[in-house]
């Protein structure tokens, strides 16, 4: 069946790879990339692109009507570290963009939505190890508050208006094509770039800060799999816990040393330490495994091998 897909926030860390993967799967003209700014040359050359502000309902509606869009992936958001600096801007972007697509679906102008949540929905009072799907959720960051509120609204729109919205709580994502921007888990990408360019890295988190992480290929596969699942398989309409691996900065440094023995890491924690300390160390994703067959493929050493290989070439 032919379908038309719109990706909002297509030029960011996830959006870039998601756009390319969906174009591979459905053909380039079926996937419309959009963002507030242009993306890298690979993305821009890969198919249609629209400049689009995720907070502008009419502009999104125009694009949806013009391309007869069926599905929207809303990847535009302000991440945890930047959101602490600009709380109101983060709230406006993260919430208004979500309401825009939820309302388009409520008005039957689109039929399916993907919206990413995050481990940031959990907070300092949440049990840290093997964090359950349903547990104490008292996020203490602006970003986390916006993601938790977003989850509540997604479930509300599903129950009240039958909106087919699907979501996962991404852990920190590690990728080589596009740099992340403004997150607390960004160190796990920067470290590979610095290992290759300088053979050393000054980490903004403490050496024993364990966080849940995932390689981008796994994250893209999870995103496409949950969207491809039958509606009755999606039993959770807020957002699914999703896990692959957990490690601290000292462990990722050791993994890098298997390839670059002289690599050195130092630690200079900043305000992001406080954010990281409020998040879980590991995640229980049994529901995603059971409901739609989720299974990760990349552990830390496999991720390191792939990151160094790709960044070297
Ligand atoms: C961030 O660090 O803000 C994001 C996230 C965990 O959602 N990568």
XYZ file of C-alpha atoms and ligand atoms in Angstrom:
321
model
C 0.000 0.000 0.000
C 1.317 3.462 -0.884
C 1.693 5.857 2.001
C 3.034 9.339 2.399
C 5.184 10.201 5.416
C 6.189 13.579 6.894
C 9.181 13.853 9.216
C 9.253 17.026 11.306
C 12.720 17.736 12.691
C 14.343 15.662 9.942
C 17.774 17.304 10.252
C 18.534 16.372 13.860
C 20.435 13.382 15.235
C 17.543 10.902 14.952
C 15.631 12.626 12.139
C 18.509 12.416 9.656
C 18.941 8.649 9.951
C 15.217 8.001 10.251
C 14.545 9.916 7.017
C 17.214 7.960 5.136
C 15.940 4.626 6.512
C 12.293 5.399 5.661
C 13.296 6.534 2.156
C 15.089 3.217 1.669
C 11.968 1.381 2.768
C 9.187 3.381 1.067
C 10.951 5.264 -1.748
C 12.325 8.793 -1.655
C 9.238 10.615 -2.886
C 7.014 8.999 -0.238
C 9.000 10.547 2.622
C 8.928 14.340 3.020
C 11.717 15.680 5.240
C 11.118 18.980 7.040
C 12.923 21.122 9.566
C 13.373 24.738 10.609
C 16.801 24.676 8.895
C 18.427 22.659 6.131
C 20.290 19.465 7.008
C 23.494 17.794 5.838
C 24.174 17.235 2.158
C 23.313 13.509 2.252
C 19.882 14.247 3.701
C 19.186 17.217 1.414
C 20.109 15.204 -1.691
C 18.046 12.178 -0.689
C 14.516 13.459 -1.472
C 11.898 16.215 -0.984
C 12.478 18.797 1.762
C 10.289 21.568 3.239
C 11.334 24.347 5.608
C 8.833 23.998 8.454
C 8.396 25.380 11.967
C 7.020 22.607 14.205
C 5.137 25.161 16.321
C 3.177 26.538 13.334
C -0.058 24.535 12.969
C -1.161 26.136 9.665
C 2.237 25.564 8.052
C 2.219 21.873 9.035
C -1.378 21.538 7.834
C -0.418 23.035 4.433
C 2.379 20.500 3.967
C 0.123 17.648 5.121
C -2.568 18.651 2.607
C -0.154 19.332 -0.251
C 1.593 15.939 -0.021
C -1.499 14.005 1.192
C 0.436 12.875 4.255
C -0.731 9.765 6.148
C 1.901 9.453 8.881
C 3.902 12.040 10.825
C 7.110 11.408 12.774
C 7.583 14.389 15.108
C 11.303 14.474 15.918
C 11.677 18.216 16.697
C 12.435 18.892 20.373
C 14.701 20.816 22.699
C 16.830 18.319 24.669
C 17.591 18.190 28.383
C 20.679 20.391 28.789
C 19.498 23.209 26.490
C 16.011 23.072 27.969
C 17.419 23.877 31.428
C 18.779 27.124 29.946
C 15.595 28.074 28.069
C 12.696 26.548 30.050
C 9.832 28.432 28.392
C 11.187 28.005 24.873
C 11.629 24.274 25.545
C 8.101 23.932 26.922
C 6.601 25.837 23.980
C 8.474 23.856 21.338
C 8.077 20.435 22.941
C 4.389 20.810 23.784
C 3.014 22.954 20.930
C 4.600 20.776 18.266
C 2.987 17.701 19.868
C -0.451 19.347 20.109
C -0.162 20.345 16.444
C 0.220 16.776 15.234
C -2.219 15.309 17.775
C -4.865 17.803 16.623
C -4.203 17.044 12.940
C -4.866 13.376 13.744
C -7.928 14.226 15.819
C -9.287 16.088 12.769
C -8.527 12.987 10.642
C -6.036 14.862 8.453
C -3.354 12.257 9.270
C -3.815 8.677 10.410
C -0.740 7.772 12.488
C 1.867 9.577 14.628
C 5.266 8.676 16.025
C 6.399 10.866 18.915
C 9.566 10.185 20.910
C 9.619 10.202 24.681
C 12.756 9.702 26.792
C 14.242 8.160 29.932
C 14.012 11.775 31.154
C 10.395 11.074 32.185
C 11.887 9.415 35.266
C 13.235 11.425 38.169
C 15.338 11.294 41.333
C 12.700 9.294 43.259
C 12.416 6.579 40.578
C 14.140 3.246 41.387
C 17.363 3.437 39.330
C 18.070 -0.189 38.456
C 15.972 -2.081 35.895
C 13.441 0.774 35.995
C 9.945 -0.542 35.332
C 7.500 0.708 32.710
C 5.148 1.923 35.429
C 6.887 3.329 38.470
C 7.423 6.605 40.323
C 7.751 9.344 37.705
C 8.622 12.732 39.099
C 10.930 14.278 36.487
C 13.007 17.168 37.795
C 14.093 18.647 34.437
C 12.149 20.903 32.057
C 12.696 18.387 29.265
C 11.516 15.488 31.440
C 8.417 17.383 32.536
C 7.568 18.114 28.882
C 8.070 14.462 27.897
C 5.989 13.145 30.787
C 3.191 15.618 30.012
C 3.455 14.637 26.342
C 2.998 10.975 27.255
C -0.157 11.797 29.215
C -1.536 13.768 26.266
C -0.737 10.958 23.801
C -2.641 8.459 25.917
C -5.495 10.943 26.347
C -5.816 11.561 22.583
C -5.756 7.793 21.954
C -8.463 7.057 24.526
C -10.644 10.089 23.910
C -10.342 10.573 20.126
C -8.883 7.262 18.884
C -5.668 8.923 17.674
C -3.152 6.240 16.623
C -0.047 7.624 18.332
C 2.962 5.433 19.132
C 5.990 6.234 21.237
C 9.170 4.891 22.828
C 11.272 6.295 25.668
C 14.651 6.600 23.971
C 17.754 6.212 26.118
C 20.907 8.186 25.153
C 21.535 7.626 21.444
C 24.970 7.030 19.904
C 25.429 7.804 16.211
C 28.071 8.902 13.723
C 26.078 10.600 10.897
C 24.734 13.646 12.747
C 25.895 15.088 16.068
C 23.375 15.310 18.901
C 22.693 18.785 20.271
C 21.945 19.904 23.795
C 21.501 16.537 25.522
C 23.012 15.097 28.700
C 23.976 11.823 27.022
C 25.855 13.651 24.213
C 29.194 12.796 25.858
C 28.832 9.233 24.537
C 29.053 10.590 20.971
C 31.624 13.359 21.539
C 34.006 10.870 23.166
C 34.431 8.913 19.902
C 35.147 12.073 17.882
C 37.740 13.229 20.452
C 39.283 9.767 20.749
C 40.072 9.913 17.032
C 41.082 13.587 16.792
C 42.911 14.195 20.142
C 43.340 10.759 21.769
C 41.841 12.296 24.915
C 38.491 13.528 26.205
C 37.400 15.728 29.100
C 34.036 14.321 30.199
C 31.300 16.534 31.670
C 29.932 13.606 33.734
C 31.621 11.696 36.597
C 33.337 8.408 35.760
C 30.760 6.231 37.535
C 27.588 7.823 36.100
C 25.772 4.838 34.593
C 23.100 5.735 32.013
C 20.974 3.694 29.584
C 22.240 4.030 25.992
C 21.520 2.671 22.508
C 23.245 2.621 19.108
C 21.304 4.557 16.459
C 20.710 1.537 14.183
C 18.800 -0.124 17.031
C 16.836 3.073 17.735
C 15.798 3.436 14.084
C 14.787 -0.218 13.904
C 12.674 0.154 17.082
C 10.998 3.273 15.658
C 10.102 1.633 12.356
C 9.051 -1.633 14.060
C 6.621 0.027 16.474
C 5.099 2.007 13.575
C 4.781 -1.177 11.478
C 3.086 -3.138 14.275
C -0.639 -3.854 14.151
C -2.674 -1.383 16.248
C -3.796 -4.159 18.624
C -0.139 -4.991 19.432
C 0.395 -1.488 20.821
C -0.991 -1.898 24.308
C 0.770 1.120 25.802
C -0.283 4.454 24.306
C 1.784 6.695 26.554
C 5.287 5.439 25.681
C 7.259 2.180 25.856
C 10.434 1.658 27.893
C 13.231 0.714 25.493
C 16.681 -0.630 26.428
C 19.886 -1.862 24.829
C 22.904 -1.291 27.141
C 24.012 0.669 30.209
C 27.521 1.943 30.941
C 29.436 4.765 32.621
C 32.114 7.045 31.096
C 34.953 4.852 32.491
C 33.516 1.795 30.705
C 33.132 3.527 27.334
C 36.746 4.772 27.698
C 37.889 1.163 28.295
C 35.946 0.010 25.259
C 37.679 2.693 23.140
C 41.108 1.684 24.544
C 40.675 -1.762 22.959
C 41.151 0.074 19.624
C 43.141 3.174 20.711
C 45.325 2.049 23.674
C 46.744 5.540 24.336
C 43.252 7.126 24.762
C 42.911 9.144 27.989
C 39.810 10.403 29.754
C 39.522 13.108 32.425
C 36.428 14.250 34.333
C 35.080 17.729 34.927
C 31.380 17.394 35.872
C 29.190 20.416 35.102
C 25.440 21.156 35.468
C 24.622 18.130 33.332
C 25.804 15.840 36.168
C 22.758 16.906 38.140
C 20.461 15.953 35.248
C 22.190 12.582 34.764
C 21.940 11.848 38.508
C 18.147 12.182 38.286
C 17.827 9.496 35.555
C 17.757 5.676 35.799
C 20.876 3.549 35.273
C 19.091 0.714 33.520
C 15.666 0.145 31.995
C 13.247 -2.788 31.986
C 11.764 -3.032 28.478
C 9.841 -6.305 28.910
C 6.615 -4.757 27.551
C 8.217 -3.667 24.263
C 9.748 -7.152 23.903
C 6.421 -8.855 24.594
C 4.030 -6.554 22.696
C 5.918 -5.883 19.450
C 8.999 -8.100 19.573
C 11.681 -5.536 20.445
C 15.268 -6.876 20.740
C 18.468 -4.792 20.574
C 21.456 -5.886 18.451
C 24.282 -3.580 19.601
C 26.176 -3.800 22.912
C 28.929 -1.359 23.963
C 31.865 -3.069 22.228
C 29.938 -3.580 18.988
C 28.892 0.095 19.108
C 32.497 1.213 19.689
C 33.764 -0.877 16.780
C 31.138 0.543 14.421
C 31.528 4.154 15.623
C 35.314 4.139 15.173
C 35.075 2.393 11.792
C 32.498 4.846 10.432
C 34.140 7.982 11.843
C 37.528 6.928 10.425
C 36.177 6.519 6.891
C 19.175 13.952 26.388
O 20.276 13.650 26.881
O 18.553 14.980 26.673
C 18.540 12.980 25.418
C 17.609 12.039 26.101
C 18.120 11.009 27.031
O 16.429 12.102 25.876
N 19.558 12.249 24.731
